[in-house]
Short mmCIF file of C-alpha atoms in Angstrom, two decimals:
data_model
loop_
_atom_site.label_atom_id
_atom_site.label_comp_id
_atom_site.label_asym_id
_atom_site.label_seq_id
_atom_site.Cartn_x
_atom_site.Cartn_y
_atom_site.Cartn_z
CA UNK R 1 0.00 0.00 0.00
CA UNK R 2 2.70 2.31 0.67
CA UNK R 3 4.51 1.66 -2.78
CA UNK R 4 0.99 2.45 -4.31
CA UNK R 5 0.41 5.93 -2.73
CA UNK R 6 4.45 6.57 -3.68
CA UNK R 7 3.52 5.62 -7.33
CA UNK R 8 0.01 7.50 -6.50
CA UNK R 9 1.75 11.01 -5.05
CA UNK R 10 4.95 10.83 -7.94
CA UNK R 11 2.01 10.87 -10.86
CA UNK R 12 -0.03 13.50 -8.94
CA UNK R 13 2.89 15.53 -9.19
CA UNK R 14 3.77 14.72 -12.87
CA UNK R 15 0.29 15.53 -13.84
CA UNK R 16 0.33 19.05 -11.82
CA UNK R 17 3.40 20.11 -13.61
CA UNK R 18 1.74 19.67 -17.09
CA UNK R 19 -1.20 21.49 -16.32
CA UNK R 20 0.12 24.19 -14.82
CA UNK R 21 2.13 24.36 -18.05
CA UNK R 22 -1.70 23.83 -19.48
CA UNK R 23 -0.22 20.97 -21.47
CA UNK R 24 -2.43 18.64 -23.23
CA UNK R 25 -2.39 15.12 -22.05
CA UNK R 26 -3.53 13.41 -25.37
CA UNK R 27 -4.38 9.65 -26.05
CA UNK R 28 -5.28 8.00 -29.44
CA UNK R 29 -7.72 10.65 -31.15
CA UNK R 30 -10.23 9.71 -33.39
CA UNK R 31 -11.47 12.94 -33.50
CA UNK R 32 -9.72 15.90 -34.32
CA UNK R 33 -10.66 18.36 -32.15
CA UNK R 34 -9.95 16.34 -29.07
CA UNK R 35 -12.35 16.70 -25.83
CA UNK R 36 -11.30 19.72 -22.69
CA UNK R 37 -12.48 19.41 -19.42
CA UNK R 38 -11.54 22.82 -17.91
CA UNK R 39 -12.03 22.53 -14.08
CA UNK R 40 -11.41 25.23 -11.47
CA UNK R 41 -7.57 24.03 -9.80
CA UNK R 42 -4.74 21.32 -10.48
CA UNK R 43 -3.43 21.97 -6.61
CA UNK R 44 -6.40 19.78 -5.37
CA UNK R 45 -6.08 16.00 -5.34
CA UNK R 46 -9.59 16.34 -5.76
CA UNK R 47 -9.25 17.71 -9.27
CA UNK R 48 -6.57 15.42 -9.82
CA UNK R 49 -8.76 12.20 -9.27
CA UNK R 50 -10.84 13.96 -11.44
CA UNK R 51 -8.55 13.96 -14.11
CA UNK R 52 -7.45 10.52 -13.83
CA UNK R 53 -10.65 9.37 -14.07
CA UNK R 54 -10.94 11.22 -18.19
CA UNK R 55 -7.70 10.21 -18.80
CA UNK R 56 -8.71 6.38 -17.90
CA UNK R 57 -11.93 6.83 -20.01
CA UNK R 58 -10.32 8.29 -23.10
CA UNK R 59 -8.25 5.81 -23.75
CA UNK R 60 -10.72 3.55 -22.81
CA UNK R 61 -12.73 4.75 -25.79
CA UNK R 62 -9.72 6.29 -28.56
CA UNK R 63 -10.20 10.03 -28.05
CA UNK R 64 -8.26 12.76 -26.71
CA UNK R 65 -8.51 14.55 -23.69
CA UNK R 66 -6.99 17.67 -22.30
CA UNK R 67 -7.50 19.28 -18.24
CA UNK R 68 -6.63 22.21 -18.32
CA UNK R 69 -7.14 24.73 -15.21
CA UNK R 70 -6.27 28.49 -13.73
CA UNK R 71 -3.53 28.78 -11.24
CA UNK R 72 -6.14 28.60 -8.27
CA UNK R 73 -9.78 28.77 -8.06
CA UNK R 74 -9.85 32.03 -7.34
CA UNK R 75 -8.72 33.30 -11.14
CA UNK R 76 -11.94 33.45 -12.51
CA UNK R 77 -10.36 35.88 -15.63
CA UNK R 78 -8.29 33.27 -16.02
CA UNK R 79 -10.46 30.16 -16.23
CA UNK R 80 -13.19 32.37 -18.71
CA UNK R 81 -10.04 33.46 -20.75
CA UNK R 82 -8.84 29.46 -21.16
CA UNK R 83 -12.93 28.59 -22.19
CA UNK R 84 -13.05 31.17 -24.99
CA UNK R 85 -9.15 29.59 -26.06
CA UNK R 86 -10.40 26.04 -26.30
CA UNK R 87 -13.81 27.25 -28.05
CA UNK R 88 -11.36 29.36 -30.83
CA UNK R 89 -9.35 26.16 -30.85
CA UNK R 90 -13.03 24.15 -31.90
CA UNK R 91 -12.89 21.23 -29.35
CA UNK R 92 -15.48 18.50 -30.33
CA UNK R 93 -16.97 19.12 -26.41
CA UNK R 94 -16.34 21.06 -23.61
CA UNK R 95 -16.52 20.14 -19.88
CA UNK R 96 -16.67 23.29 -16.99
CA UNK R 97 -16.72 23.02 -13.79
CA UNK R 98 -17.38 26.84 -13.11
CA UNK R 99 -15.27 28.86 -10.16
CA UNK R 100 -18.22 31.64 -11.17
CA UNK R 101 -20.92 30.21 -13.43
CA UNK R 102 -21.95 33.83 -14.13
CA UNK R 103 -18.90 34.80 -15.11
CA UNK R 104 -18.81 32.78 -18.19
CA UNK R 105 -22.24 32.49 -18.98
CA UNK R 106 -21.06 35.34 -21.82
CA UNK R 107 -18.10 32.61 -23.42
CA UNK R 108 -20.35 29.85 -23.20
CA UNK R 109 -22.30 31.42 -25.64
CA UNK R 110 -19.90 31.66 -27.89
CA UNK R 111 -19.66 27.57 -27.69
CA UNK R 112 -23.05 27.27 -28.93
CA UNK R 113 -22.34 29.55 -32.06
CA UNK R 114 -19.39 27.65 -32.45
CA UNK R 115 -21.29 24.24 -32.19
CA UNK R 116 -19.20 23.13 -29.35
CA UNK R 117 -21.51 20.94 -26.81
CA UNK R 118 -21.22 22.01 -23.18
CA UNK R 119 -21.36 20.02 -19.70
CA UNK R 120 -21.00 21.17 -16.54
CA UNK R 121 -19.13 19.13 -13.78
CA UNK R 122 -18.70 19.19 -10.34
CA UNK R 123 -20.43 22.73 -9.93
CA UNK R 124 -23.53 22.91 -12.27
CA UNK R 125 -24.45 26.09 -14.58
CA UNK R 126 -28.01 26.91 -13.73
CA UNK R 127 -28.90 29.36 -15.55
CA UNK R 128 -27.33 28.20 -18.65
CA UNK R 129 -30.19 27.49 -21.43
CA UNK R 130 -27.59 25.75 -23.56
CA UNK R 131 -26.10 23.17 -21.36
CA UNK R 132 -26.30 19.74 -22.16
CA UNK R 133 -26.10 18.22 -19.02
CA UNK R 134 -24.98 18.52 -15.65
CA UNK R 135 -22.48 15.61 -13.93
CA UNK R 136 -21.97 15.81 -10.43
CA UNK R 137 -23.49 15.45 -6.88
CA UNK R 138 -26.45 16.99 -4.59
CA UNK R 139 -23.57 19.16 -2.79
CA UNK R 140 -26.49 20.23 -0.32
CA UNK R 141 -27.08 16.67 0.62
CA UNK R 142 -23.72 15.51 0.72
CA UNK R 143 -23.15 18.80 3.05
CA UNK R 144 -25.67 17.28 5.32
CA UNK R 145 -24.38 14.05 5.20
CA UNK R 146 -21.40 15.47 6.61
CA UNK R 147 -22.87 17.65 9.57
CA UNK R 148 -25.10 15.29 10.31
CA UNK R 149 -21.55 12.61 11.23
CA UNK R 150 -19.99 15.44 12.70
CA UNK R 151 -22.98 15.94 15.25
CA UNK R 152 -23.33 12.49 16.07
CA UNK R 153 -19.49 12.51 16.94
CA UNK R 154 -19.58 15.24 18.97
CA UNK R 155 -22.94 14.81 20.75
CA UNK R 156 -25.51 17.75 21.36
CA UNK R 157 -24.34 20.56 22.85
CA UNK R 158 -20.80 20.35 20.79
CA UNK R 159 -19.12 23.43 18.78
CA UNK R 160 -18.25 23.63 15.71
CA UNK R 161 -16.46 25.52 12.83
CA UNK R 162 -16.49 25.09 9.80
CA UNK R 163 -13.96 26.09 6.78
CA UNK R 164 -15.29 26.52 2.94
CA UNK R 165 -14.19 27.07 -0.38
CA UNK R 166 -14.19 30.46 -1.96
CA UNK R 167 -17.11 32.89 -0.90
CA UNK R 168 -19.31 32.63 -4.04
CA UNK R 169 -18.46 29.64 -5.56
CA UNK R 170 -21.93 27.83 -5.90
CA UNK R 171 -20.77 24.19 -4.27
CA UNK R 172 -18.83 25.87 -1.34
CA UNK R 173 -22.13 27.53 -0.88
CA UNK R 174 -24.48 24.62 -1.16
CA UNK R 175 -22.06 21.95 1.11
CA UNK R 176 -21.68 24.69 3.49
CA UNK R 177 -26.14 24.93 3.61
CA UNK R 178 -26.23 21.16 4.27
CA UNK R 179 -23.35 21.09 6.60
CA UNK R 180 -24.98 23.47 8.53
CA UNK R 181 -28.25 22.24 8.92
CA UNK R 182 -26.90 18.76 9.58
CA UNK R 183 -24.65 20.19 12.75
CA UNK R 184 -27.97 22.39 13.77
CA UNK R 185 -30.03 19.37 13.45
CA UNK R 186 -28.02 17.34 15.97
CA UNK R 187 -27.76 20.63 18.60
CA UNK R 188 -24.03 21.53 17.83
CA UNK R 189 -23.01 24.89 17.94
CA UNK R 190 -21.30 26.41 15.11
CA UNK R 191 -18.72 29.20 16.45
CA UNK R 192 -17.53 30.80 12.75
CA UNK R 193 -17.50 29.84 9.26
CA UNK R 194 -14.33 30.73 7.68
CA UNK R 195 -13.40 31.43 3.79
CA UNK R 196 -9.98 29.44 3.22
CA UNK R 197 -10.68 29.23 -0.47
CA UNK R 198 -9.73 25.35 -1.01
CA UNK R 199 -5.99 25.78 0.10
CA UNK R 200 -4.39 24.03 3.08
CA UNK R 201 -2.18 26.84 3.46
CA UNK R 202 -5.13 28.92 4.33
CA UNK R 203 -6.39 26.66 6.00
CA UNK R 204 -4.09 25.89 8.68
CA UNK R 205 -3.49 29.27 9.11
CA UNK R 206 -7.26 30.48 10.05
CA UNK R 207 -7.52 27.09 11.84
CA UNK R 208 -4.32 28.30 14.07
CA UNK R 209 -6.10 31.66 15.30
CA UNK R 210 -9.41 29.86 16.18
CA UNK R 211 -7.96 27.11 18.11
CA UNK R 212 -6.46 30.90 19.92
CA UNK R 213 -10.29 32.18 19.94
CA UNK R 214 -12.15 29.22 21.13
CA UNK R 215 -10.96 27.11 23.48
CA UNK R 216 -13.70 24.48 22.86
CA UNK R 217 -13.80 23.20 19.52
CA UNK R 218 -15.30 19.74 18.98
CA UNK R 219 -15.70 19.67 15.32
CA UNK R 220 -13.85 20.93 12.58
CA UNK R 221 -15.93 20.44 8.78
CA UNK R 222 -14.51 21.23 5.78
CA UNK R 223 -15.90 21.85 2.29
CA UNK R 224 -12.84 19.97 0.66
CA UNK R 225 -10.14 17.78 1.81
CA UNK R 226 -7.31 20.15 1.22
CA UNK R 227 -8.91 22.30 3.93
CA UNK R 228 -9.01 19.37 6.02
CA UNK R 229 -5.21 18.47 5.81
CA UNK R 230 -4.46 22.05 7.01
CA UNK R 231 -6.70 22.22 9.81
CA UNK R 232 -5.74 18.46 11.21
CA UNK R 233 -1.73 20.10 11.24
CA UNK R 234 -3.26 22.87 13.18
CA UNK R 235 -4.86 20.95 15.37
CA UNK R 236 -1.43 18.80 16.08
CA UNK R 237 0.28 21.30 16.16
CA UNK R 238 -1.65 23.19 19.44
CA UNK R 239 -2.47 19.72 20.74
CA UNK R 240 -5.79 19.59 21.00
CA UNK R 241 -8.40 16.96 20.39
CA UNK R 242 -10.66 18.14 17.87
CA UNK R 243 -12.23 16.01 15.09
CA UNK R 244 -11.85 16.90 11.37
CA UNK R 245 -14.69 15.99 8.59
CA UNK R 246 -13.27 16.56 5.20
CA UNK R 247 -15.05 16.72 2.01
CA UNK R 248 -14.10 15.20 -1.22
CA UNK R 249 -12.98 11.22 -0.44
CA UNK R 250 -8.98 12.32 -2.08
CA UNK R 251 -6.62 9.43 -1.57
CA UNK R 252 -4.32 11.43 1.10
CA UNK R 253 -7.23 11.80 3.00
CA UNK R 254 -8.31 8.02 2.81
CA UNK R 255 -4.80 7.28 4.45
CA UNK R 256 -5.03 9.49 7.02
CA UNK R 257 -8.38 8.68 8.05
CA UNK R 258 -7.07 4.62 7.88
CA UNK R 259 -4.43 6.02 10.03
CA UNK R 260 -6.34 7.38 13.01
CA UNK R 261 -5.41 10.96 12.45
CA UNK R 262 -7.87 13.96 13.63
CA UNK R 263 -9.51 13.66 10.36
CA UNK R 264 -12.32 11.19 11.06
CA UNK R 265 -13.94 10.95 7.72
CA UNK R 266 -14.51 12.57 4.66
CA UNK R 267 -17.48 12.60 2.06
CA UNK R 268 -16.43 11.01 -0.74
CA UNK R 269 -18.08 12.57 -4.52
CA UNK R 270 -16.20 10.25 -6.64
CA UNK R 271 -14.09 12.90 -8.90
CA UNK R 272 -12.43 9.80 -10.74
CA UNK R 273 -16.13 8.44 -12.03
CA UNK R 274 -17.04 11.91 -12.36
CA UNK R 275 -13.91 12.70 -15.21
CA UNK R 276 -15.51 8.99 -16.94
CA UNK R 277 -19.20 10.39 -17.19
CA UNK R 278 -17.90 13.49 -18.30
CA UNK R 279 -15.76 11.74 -21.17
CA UNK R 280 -18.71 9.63 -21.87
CA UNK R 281 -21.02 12.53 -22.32
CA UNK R 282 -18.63 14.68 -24.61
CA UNK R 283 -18.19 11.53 -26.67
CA UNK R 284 -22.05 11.19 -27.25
CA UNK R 285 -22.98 14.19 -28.20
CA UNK R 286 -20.45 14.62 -30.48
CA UNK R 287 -21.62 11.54 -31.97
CA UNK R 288 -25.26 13.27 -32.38
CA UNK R 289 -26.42 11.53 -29.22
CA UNK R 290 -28.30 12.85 -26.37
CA UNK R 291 -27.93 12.66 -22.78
CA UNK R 292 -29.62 13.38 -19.36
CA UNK R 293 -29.99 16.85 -18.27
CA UNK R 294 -28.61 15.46 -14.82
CA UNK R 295 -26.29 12.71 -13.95
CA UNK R 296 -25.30 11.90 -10.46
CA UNK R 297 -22.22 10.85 -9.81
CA UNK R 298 -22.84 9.49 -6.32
CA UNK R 299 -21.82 9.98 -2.85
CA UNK R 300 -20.40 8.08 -0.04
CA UNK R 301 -19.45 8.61 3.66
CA UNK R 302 -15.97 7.27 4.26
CA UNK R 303 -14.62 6.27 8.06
CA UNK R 304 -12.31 4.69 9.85
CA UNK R 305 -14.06 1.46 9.10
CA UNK R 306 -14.40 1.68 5.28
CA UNK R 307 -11.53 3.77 4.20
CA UNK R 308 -8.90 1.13 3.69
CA UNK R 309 -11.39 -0.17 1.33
CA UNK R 310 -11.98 3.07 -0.94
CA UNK R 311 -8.04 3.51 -0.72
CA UNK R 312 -7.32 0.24 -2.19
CA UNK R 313 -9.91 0.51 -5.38
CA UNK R 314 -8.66 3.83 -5.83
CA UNK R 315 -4.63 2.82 -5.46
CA UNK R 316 -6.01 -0.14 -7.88
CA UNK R 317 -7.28 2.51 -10.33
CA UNK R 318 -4.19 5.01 -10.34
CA UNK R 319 -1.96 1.87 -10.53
CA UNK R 320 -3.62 0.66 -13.68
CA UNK R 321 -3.07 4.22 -15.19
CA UNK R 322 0.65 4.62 -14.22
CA UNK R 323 2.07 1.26 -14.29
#
């Protein structure tokens, strides 16, 4: 297991050199154009299991596939700016998982002049007339999933914080509803809600000054793993005993939660399926098929009892890509 998540982490980092380079990863084409998925960051593993997960379906099925991303998720010039470049370009489909779906509602028209098909992933485009589909998760119920464990761990009468993804972003927003009324549900108190915009860094930072504010926290839930791996070296690091809920289900987390860390358990969306619908999707519509206006990718809730077993399928999975 510890070879695999060697091999796992080396490839991670191989992959997030070429796309900050925004370098193509191509596999046997049979279509010119090639398919994009443009998502919001390459610094989360999330987005990274994403990407494996196209890569593995691509070549499953003799296309092409480029991920391509801004330097963070909070470049939302940047993201609009690569859309209109891959439309130009004349992609046979497009995949977006929006950092601001109003922000490039005005380029995604431009697909549909252009007769590129669009699908949104991971963050749906709601008001978006010419979608095709949307491929992800209920984030709202997943959110709830989430408070809901973190209550019954803590009991009523616990407190809570939680840290989110960028203020604005639409899935931040919705895991952060559920994860709320989940921990309200169960009686836990939640102290502050904290903007750490999907980086650890961040993170661990704003988790350091609230373990200085509060001096009981119970709970910390996250709205993505990476701000789960900086608040658990927060919480080591001041020595307290405070539970972490991440969000997400990425491999590093799986291992630390299988290790008995502070992170307890993480919802898991399934990124890696969710980069194989989205393939599958691009591939049939630009074969002139049709396909649902909403697929779910699934959820699941991963703990210390189950998370060896996600680990090893998705160890299995990354191992089968870089052998």
């Amino acid at each position: 297991m510890k070879k695999l998540l060697a091999i796992w982490m080396a490839a991670c980092s191989l992959l997030l050199t070429a796309c900050e380079n925004q370098a193509a990863i191509p596999v046997s084409s049979s279509h010119a154009g090639g398919y994009t998925i443009v998502v919001k960051s390459l610094a989360d593993q999330y987005w990274v299991l994403l990407q494996a997960g196209a890569m593995a379906k691509a070549e499953e099925l003799g296309v092409s596939v480029q991920i391509i991303a801004p330097d963070s998720e909070s470049e939302i010039e940047q993201q609009v700016e690569i859309i209109r470049e891959q439309i130009r370009a004349g992609v046979d489909g497009l995949a977006v998982a929006p950092s601001s779906p109003d922000a490039i509602l005005p380029v995604l028209a431009q697909a549909e002049q252009a007769g590129v098909p669009v699908v949104a992933v991971d963050t749906d485009l709601p008001t978006c007339a010419t979608k095709k589909s949307f491929i992800g998760t209920d984030s709202e119920q997943a959110g709830r999933e989430s408070g809901t464990y973190a209550a019954n761990l803590t009991g009523k009468g616990g407190k809570a914080v939680i840290l989110r993804g960028r203020v604005g972003d639409i899935t931040h927003d919705h895991r952060e509803a559920g994860i709320r009324e989940g921990l309200e549900a169960g009686g836990v108190e939640i102290l502050a809600v904290q903007a750490c915009d999907s980086s650890p860094e961040k993170a661990q930072t704003i988790m350091q000054k609230l373990l200085e504010t509060y001096p009981q926290i119970d709970v910390v839930v996250a709205t993505a793993d990476s701000m789960a791996e900086g608040a658990q070296q927060a919480v080591e690091n001041a020595g307290r005993d405070t539970a972490i809920i991440g969000f997400d289900g990425t491999l590093p987390v799986l291992q630390k939660i299988d290790d008995g860390t502070a992170i307890k358990a993480s919802i898991a969306q399934n990124p890696y399926h969710m980069g194989e619908l989205c393939i599958q999707a691009l591939v049939t519509l630009h074969e002139g098929g049709t396909v649902e206006s909403r697929i779910d990718s699934g959820i699941s809730l991963i703990t210390p009892t189950n998370a060896w077993r996600f680990r090893a399928d998705l160890e299995s999975k990354v191992k089968r890509l870089f052998p």
